[in-house]
Short mmCIF file of C-alpha atoms and ligand atoms in Angstrom, two decimals:
data_model
loop_
_atom_site.label_atom_id
_atom_site.label_comp_id
_atom_site.label_asym_id
_atom_site.label_seq_id
_atom_site.Cartn_x
_atom_site.Cartn_y
_atom_site.Cartn_z
CA MET L 1 31.77 49.48 -12.34
CA LEU L 2 35.12 47.85 -12.72
CA ILE L 3 37.35 49.92 -14.95
CA ARG L 4 40.43 48.16 -16.13
CA LYS L 5 43.01 50.26 -17.89
CA SER L 6 45.40 48.11 -19.81
CA ASP L 7 49.08 48.91 -19.99
CA PRO L 8 49.26 51.35 -22.91
CA ASN L 9 52.53 49.85 -24.08
CA ALA L 10 51.31 46.30 -23.91
CA ILE L 11 51.04 45.51 -27.59
CA PRO L 12 51.88 41.87 -27.59
CA SER L 13 54.44 40.93 -30.20
CA SER L 14 56.53 37.83 -29.74
CA GLU L 15 54.22 36.40 -27.11
CA ILE L 16 51.15 36.19 -29.31
CA THR L 17 49.42 32.88 -28.69
CA PRO L 18 49.83 30.61 -31.69
CA ARG L 19 46.52 30.13 -33.43
CA SER L 20 46.64 26.36 -32.99
CA ALA L 21 47.02 26.55 -29.23
CA TYR L 22 44.23 29.10 -29.07
CA MET L 23 41.93 26.85 -31.09
CA ASN L 24 42.66 23.85 -28.89
CA ARG L 25 41.98 25.81 -25.73
CA ARG L 26 38.71 27.09 -27.12
CA ALA L 27 37.64 23.66 -28.24
CA PHE L 28 38.44 22.35 -24.79
CA MET L 29 36.42 25.08 -23.08
CA ALA L 30 33.50 24.66 -25.44
CA ALA L 31 33.35 20.91 -24.82
CA GLY L 32 30.44 19.49 -22.88
CA ALA L 33 26.71 19.20 -23.46
CA ALA L 34 26.27 22.60 -25.11
CA GLY L 35 29.24 22.10 -27.35
CA ALA L 36 28.15 18.62 -28.35
CA ALA L 37 24.66 19.87 -29.16
CA ALA L 38 26.10 22.69 -31.26
CA LEU L 39 28.33 20.23 -33.05
CA ALA L 40 25.39 17.98 -33.85
CA ALA L 41 23.30 20.93 -35.01
CA GLY L 42 25.73 23.10 -36.86
CA GLY L 43 29.13 21.58 -37.50
CA LEU L 44 32.66 22.31 -36.46
CA THR L 45 32.85 26.10 -36.79
CA GLU L 46 29.81 26.57 -34.59
CA PHE L 47 31.27 24.13 -32.12
CA LEU L 48 34.59 25.95 -31.90
CA HIS L 49 33.12 29.44 -31.96
CA PRO L 50 29.66 29.30 -30.41
CA ALA L 51 27.64 32.41 -31.26
CA GLU L 52 30.78 34.23 -32.34
CA VAL L 53 30.43 34.25 -36.10
CA HIS L 54 28.39 37.39 -36.36
CA ALA L 55 25.55 37.88 -38.76
CA THR L 56 26.66 38.75 -42.26
CA THR L 57 24.84 38.67 -45.57
CA LYS L 58 26.01 37.51 -48.96
CA LEU L 59 27.67 40.23 -50.99
CA ALA L 60 28.16 39.92 -54.75
CA SER L 61 31.31 41.31 -56.36
CA VAL L 62 33.41 41.05 -59.50
CA PRO L 63 37.03 39.93 -59.43
CA SER L 64 39.44 42.88 -59.55
CA PRO L 65 42.51 43.16 -61.77
CA LEU L 66 44.18 44.79 -58.75
CA SER L 67 44.06 41.50 -56.82
CA THR L 68 47.36 40.08 -55.63
CA THR L 69 47.70 36.68 -57.27
CA GLY L 70 49.47 33.47 -56.34
CA LEU L 71 48.92 33.64 -52.60
CA LYS L 72 47.20 31.19 -50.28
CA LEU L 73 44.20 32.84 -48.64
CA THR L 74 43.99 32.97 -44.86
CA SER L 75 40.94 31.03 -43.68
CA PHE L 76 37.70 32.86 -42.90
CA ASP L 77 37.97 31.45 -39.41
CA ASP L 78 41.40 33.02 -38.78
CA ILE L 79 40.41 36.34 -40.37
CA THR L 80 37.41 36.56 -38.04
CA HIS L 81 38.97 35.24 -34.80
CA TYR L 82 42.41 36.85 -34.72
CA ASN L 83 41.60 40.54 -34.73
CA ASN L 84 42.71 43.92 -33.49
CA PHE L 85 39.71 46.08 -32.67
CA TYR L 86 40.41 47.73 -29.34
CA GLU L 87 36.89 49.14 -29.05
CA PHE L 88 35.99 45.53 -28.20
CA GLY L 89 38.99 44.74 -26.03
CA PRO L 90 42.77 44.44 -26.27
CA ASN L 91 43.14 40.71 -27.00
CA LYS L 92 42.98 38.97 -30.35
CA GLY L 93 39.87 36.97 -29.41
CA ASP L 94 37.97 39.90 -27.87
CA PRO L 95 36.49 41.34 -31.08
CA ALA L 96 34.95 38.00 -32.07
CA ALA L 97 33.60 37.51 -28.56
CA ASN L 98 32.32 41.06 -28.01
CA ALA L 99 31.49 42.69 -31.34
CA GLY L 100 28.01 41.14 -31.48
CA SER L 101 26.74 44.26 -29.71
CA LEU L 102 27.70 46.53 -32.63
CA ARG L 103 24.64 47.79 -34.52
CA THR L 104 25.50 48.36 -38.16
CA ARG L 105 22.08 49.66 -39.30
CA PRO L 106 21.12 52.40 -39.55
CA TRP L 107 24.62 53.68 -40.29
CA LYS L 108 25.72 56.98 -41.71
CA VAL L 109 29.11 58.25 -42.85
CA GLU L 110 29.54 62.02 -42.52
CA VAL L 111 31.87 63.93 -44.78
CA GLU L 112 33.18 67.29 -43.62
CA GLY L 113 36.12 69.69 -43.61
CA GLU L 114 37.73 70.95 -46.81
CA VAL L 115 34.86 69.99 -49.13
CA LYS L 116 32.54 72.03 -51.33
CA LYS L 117 29.61 71.01 -49.17
CA LYS L 118 29.17 68.74 -46.14
CA LYS L 119 27.51 65.44 -47.02
CA THR L 120 26.12 62.41 -45.28
CA PHE L 121 26.10 59.00 -46.94
CA ASP L 122 23.79 56.25 -45.83
CA ILE L 123 25.68 52.96 -45.74
CA ASP L 124 23.35 51.23 -48.21
CA SER L 125 23.78 53.97 -50.81
CA LEU L 126 27.51 54.11 -50.11
CA MET L 127 27.75 50.43 -50.99
CA LYS L 128 26.08 51.16 -54.34
CA LEU L 129 28.22 54.15 -55.27
CA HIS L 130 30.47 51.99 -57.44
CA PRO L 131 30.52 48.31 -58.48
CA LEU L 132 31.92 46.11 -55.72
CA GLU L 133 35.14 44.28 -56.48
CA SER L 134 36.80 41.34 -54.82
CA ARG L 135 40.45 42.19 -54.09
CA VAL L 136 42.95 39.84 -52.55
CA TYR L 137 45.59 41.75 -50.59
CA ARG L 138 48.45 40.90 -48.31
CA PHE L 139 47.67 42.27 -44.86
CA ARG L 140 50.54 43.06 -42.49
CA CYS L 141 50.08 44.04 -38.86
CA VAL L 142 52.76 46.16 -37.14
CA GLU L 143 53.03 43.29 -34.63
CA ALA L 144 54.86 41.28 -37.31
CA TRP L 145 52.13 38.87 -38.34
CA SER L 146 50.39 38.66 -41.68
CA MET L 147 47.38 37.30 -43.50
CA VAL L 148 46.08 37.20 -47.08
CA ILE L 149 42.52 38.51 -47.23
CA PRO L 150 39.99 38.60 -50.06
CA TRP L 151 38.29 41.93 -49.38
CA ILE L 152 35.21 43.33 -51.12
CA GLY L 153 34.95 47.03 -51.89
CA TYR L 154 35.95 49.68 -54.37
CA SER L 155 38.80 52.17 -54.60
CA LEU L 156 38.49 54.89 -51.98
CA SER L 157 39.21 57.36 -54.80
CA GLU L 158 35.73 56.66 -56.21
CA PHE L 159 34.22 57.80 -52.94
CA ILE L 160 36.54 60.81 -52.61
CA LYS L 161 35.48 62.03 -56.06
CA GLN L 162 31.88 62.10 -54.81
CA CYS L 163 32.95 64.17 -51.80
CA ASP L 164 34.18 67.15 -53.89
CA PRO L 165 37.26 67.95 -51.81
CA LEU L 166 38.73 71.46 -52.19
CA PRO L 167 42.33 71.99 -53.36
CA SER L 168 43.09 72.91 -49.73
CA ALA L 169 42.42 69.28 -48.68
CA LYS L 170 45.86 67.73 -48.20
CA PHE L 171 44.98 64.83 -45.87
CA VAL L 172 41.97 62.63 -45.14
CA GLN L 173 41.08 61.64 -41.60
CA PHE L 174 38.93 58.61 -40.74
CA LEU L 175 37.05 58.42 -37.47
CA SER L 176 35.54 55.23 -36.09
CA LEU L 177 32.33 54.89 -34.11
CA ASP L 178 32.78 55.95 -30.49
CA ASP L 179 29.86 54.44 -28.58
CA PRO L 180 30.66 52.77 -25.26
CA SER L 181 27.14 51.31 -25.11
CA GLN L 182 28.01 49.12 -28.12
CA MET L 183 31.77 48.93 -27.66
CA PRO L 184 32.85 47.71 -24.23
CA GLY L 185 36.57 48.28 -24.92
CA ILE L 186 36.09 52.05 -25.06
CA ARG L 187 35.76 52.16 -21.27
CA SER L 188 38.36 49.53 -20.47
CA VAL L 189 41.16 50.31 -22.94
CA ASN L 190 43.23 53.42 -22.37
CA LEU L 191 43.29 54.90 -25.87
CA ASP L 192 42.08 58.29 -27.00
CA TRP L 193 38.68 57.59 -28.62
CA PRO L 194 37.36 57.82 -31.25
CA TYR L 195 39.93 55.79 -33.15
CA SER L 196 41.48 58.17 -35.64
CA GLU L 197 43.58 57.44 -38.69
CA GLY L 198 44.64 59.39 -41.73
CA LEU L 199 46.26 59.34 -45.14
CA ARG L 200 47.92 61.94 -47.31
CA MET L 201 45.61 62.84 -50.18
CA ASP L 202 47.72 61.07 -52.82
CA GLU L 203 47.79 57.90 -50.69
CA ALA L 204 44.04 58.06 -50.27
CA MET L 205 43.55 58.53 -54.02
CA HIS L 206 45.84 55.62 -54.93
CA PRO L 207 43.77 52.91 -56.67
CA LEU L 208 44.99 50.21 -54.25
CA THR L 209 43.42 52.00 -51.25
CA LEU L 210 40.16 50.19 -50.74
CA LEU L 211 36.90 51.33 -49.19
CA THR L 212 35.87 47.98 -47.81
CA PHE L 213 32.44 46.47 -47.12
CA GLY L 214 33.06 42.75 -47.10
CA LEU L 215 35.42 39.80 -47.19
CA TYR L 216 35.22 36.41 -48.89
CA ASP L 217 31.64 36.44 -50.27
CA GLN L 218 29.88 38.38 -47.54
CA THR L 219 29.53 41.67 -45.70
CA LEU L 220 32.20 42.45 -43.11
CA PRO L 221 31.75 40.56 -39.85
CA ASN L 222 31.50 43.09 -37.01
CA GLN L 223 34.92 42.14 -35.67
CA ASP L 224 36.51 43.09 -39.00
CA GLY L 225 35.10 46.61 -39.01
CA ALA L 226 31.49 46.43 -40.21
CA PRO L 227 29.85 48.03 -41.99
CA VAL L 228 32.68 49.99 -43.63
CA ARG L 229 36.45 50.28 -43.16
CA VAL L 230 39.50 51.26 -45.11
CA VAL L 231 42.25 48.87 -46.22
CA VAL L 232 45.67 50.21 -47.26
CA PRO L 233 47.65 47.12 -48.28
CA TRP L 234 51.17 48.63 -48.26
CA LYS L 235 50.83 50.01 -44.73
CA TYR L 236 50.69 48.41 -41.30
CA GLY L 237 47.18 47.24 -40.39
CA PHE L 238 46.48 49.99 -37.87
CA LYS L 239 46.22 52.52 -40.72
CA SER L 240 43.02 50.69 -41.76
CA ALA L 241 40.35 52.29 -39.58
CA LYS L 242 37.29 50.14 -38.90
CA SER L 243 33.59 50.96 -38.51
CA ILE L 244 34.01 54.46 -39.94
CA VAL L 245 31.40 57.13 -39.21
CA LYS L 246 33.26 60.26 -40.30
CA VAL L 247 35.61 61.21 -43.12
CA LYS L 248 37.25 64.59 -42.71
CA PHE L 249 39.27 66.38 -45.37
CA VAL L 250 41.90 68.51 -43.66
CA LYS L 251 44.73 70.90 -44.46
CA LYS L 252 47.25 69.51 -41.99
CA MET L 253 48.37 66.01 -41.04
CA PRO L 254 45.65 64.75 -38.68
CA HIS L 255 46.36 63.24 -35.29
CA THR L 256 46.18 59.45 -35.23
CA THR L 257 45.39 57.12 -32.33
CA TRP L 258 48.58 55.04 -32.24
CA ASN L 259 50.85 57.99 -32.96
CA ASP L 260 49.24 59.80 -30.01
CA MET L 261 49.82 56.75 -27.83
CA ALA L 262 53.52 56.23 -28.70
CA SER L 263 54.86 58.50 -31.43
CA ASN L 264 58.32 56.89 -31.40
CA GLU L 265 56.75 53.50 -32.19
CA TYR L 266 53.93 54.34 -34.62
CA GLY L 267 54.50 57.00 -37.23
CA PHE L 268 51.97 58.66 -39.48
CA TYR L 269 53.20 56.90 -42.62
CA SER L 270 53.65 53.39 -41.26
CA ASN L 271 54.59 51.91 -44.58
CA VAL L 272 55.54 48.27 -44.24
CA ASN L 273 59.35 48.33 -44.26
CA PRO L 274 61.68 45.45 -43.36
CA HIS L 275 64.58 47.92 -42.94
CA VAL L 276 62.97 50.01 -40.22
CA ASP L 277 62.45 48.02 -37.05
CA HIS L 278 59.84 48.77 -34.44
CA PRO L 279 61.76 49.98 -31.34
CA ARG L 280 60.76 46.80 -29.51
CA TRP L 281 60.95 44.18 -32.27
CA SER L 282 62.27 43.44 -35.75
CA GLN L 283 60.18 43.97 -38.87
CA LYS L 284 62.48 41.83 -41.06
CA THR L 285 60.21 38.81 -40.94
CA GLU L 286 56.59 38.10 -40.19
CA ARG L 287 54.52 35.23 -38.85
CA VAL L 288 51.95 33.91 -41.32
CA ILE L 289 48.72 33.34 -39.43
CA GLY L 290 47.30 29.88 -40.08
CA ALA L 291 50.42 28.48 -41.78
CA PRO L 292 51.96 25.22 -40.58
CA ILE L 293 54.79 25.70 -38.06
CA TRP L 294 57.57 25.07 -40.60
CA LYS L 295 56.17 27.74 -42.96
CA GLN L 296 55.21 30.30 -40.36
CA ARG L 297 58.02 32.83 -40.83
CA GLN L 298 58.56 34.65 -44.07
CA PRO L 299 60.58 37.73 -45.00
CA THR L 300 58.74 41.02 -44.89
CA LEU L 301 58.50 42.73 -48.27
CA MET L 302 59.14 46.44 -48.84
CA PHE L 303 55.76 48.20 -48.94
CA ASN L 304 54.30 44.77 -48.15
CA GLY L 305 54.99 43.65 -51.72
CA TYR L 306 53.34 46.68 -53.37
CA ALA L 307 56.55 48.68 -54.01
CA ASP L 308 56.11 48.69 -57.81
CA GLN L 309 52.77 50.43 -57.41
CA VAL L 310 53.39 52.79 -54.47
CA ALA L 311 57.12 53.52 -54.00
CA GLY L 312 56.73 56.60 -56.22
CA LEU L 313 54.48 58.23 -53.61
CA TYR L 314 57.50 58.52 -51.30
CA LYS L 315 60.20 59.56 -53.75
CA GLY L 316 62.82 61.70 -52.03
CA MET L 317 61.45 61.01 -48.54
CA ASP L 318 63.66 59.54 -45.83
CA LEU L 319 61.65 56.50 -44.80
CA LYS L 320 63.68 56.07 -41.62
CA LYS L 321 62.56 59.50 -40.47
CA ASN L 322 59.09 59.24 -41.95
CA TYR L 323 58.33 55.83 -40.43
N1 MTE W 401 38.55 51.44 -35.10
C1 MTE W 401 39.62 50.63 -35.09
N2 MTE W 401 40.19 50.31 -36.26
C2 MTE W 401 41.27 49.48 -36.28
C3 MTE W 401 41.82 48.96 -35.07
C4 MTE W 401 41.18 49.32 -33.85
O1 MTE W 401 41.59 48.93 -32.74
N3 MTE W 401 40.08 50.14 -33.90
N4 MTE W 401 42.93 48.15 -35.11
C5 MTE W 401 43.80 48.25 -36.31
C6 MTE W 401 44.82 47.20 -36.37
S1 MTE W 401 46.12 47.34 -35.31
C7 MTE W 401 44.77 46.19 -37.29
S2 MTE W 401 46.05 45.09 -37.45
C8 MTE W 401 43.57 46.00 -38.15
C9 MTE W 401 43.04 44.59 -37.95
O2 MTE W 401 42.03 44.30 -38.87
P1 MTE W 401 41.39 42.82 -38.84
O3 MTE W 401 41.06 42.51 -37.42
O4 MTE W 401 40.19 42.87 -39.71
O5 MTE W 401 42.44 41.89 -39.37
O6 MTE W 401 42.52 46.94 -37.86
C10 MTE W 401 42.96 48.26 -37.60
N5 MTE W 401 41.83 49.14 -37.48
MO1 MO W 402 47.81 46.01 -36.25
#
């Protein structure tokens, strides 16, 4: 078997292929008899992304008062074809191309650690634990690009209440599925699997922190972390663990995948902060995925625009040290 270990420091930043160029290249490659047939049968999306829009089902939700208003939504096509999901490969197009092999049923989420009693939630009952809301959030990747995504889910706090954490629980750790038979990137990408992320308890209990099951009007496409992920809108995207199978309540700050990989580049807190640059690039501005060229760069907002709601969580903390 060919094992390719990617350069662990090779997080592309400035050299990310513009979406438009990517689309054109794909369209070019897909051209020909098969592409033409797909176009005739199914329309443009199927032509541009043959067999890559993974099976989802419609998911009903109610609009949430916690939605961010006044923003232009990123297209479904961009949200599902410009991804980071290293279990399926290191490049932005890899998750869409490879995540079809992920099996999202049956799916269980185990709860353990500092809780009254260990519990296991079946995904279908987890989705019914609380009414599903549609929440539009800004989404900011540490690589200095951003999207606006209409997620579907409910506040993680609703789930945490059902877990009966003990007072000794100070942090929550999220662990993603670690199955190389479904996730080809696990063998080829040099990260410490399973993907691990964590939040301080008060961050996890904040109403904006979303346990997420869908986007737009449907269940999460595999490449976006089906069947369940976390979304923390004021933090860099890597804090939002995908395809979660275990939630662990712990006493001490848990280890996290990107902090393990390069602790000087990716801190535990990773709050979006225009005043604290990544060692290899600026965080002052961000590239808006899908925007026309002349509107592509915008200033980065403190806490990704959620400062009014979350700045209090970090009162008295030096955010340059606690990056
Ligand atoms: N399990 C897992 N979760 C993950 C990642 C990953 O590689 N594996 N990448 C993170 C990063 S860096 C980002 S920016 C977001 C991307 O989410 P999206 O592809 O749905 O936009 O997922 C995060 N969650
Ligand atoms: Mo990211």
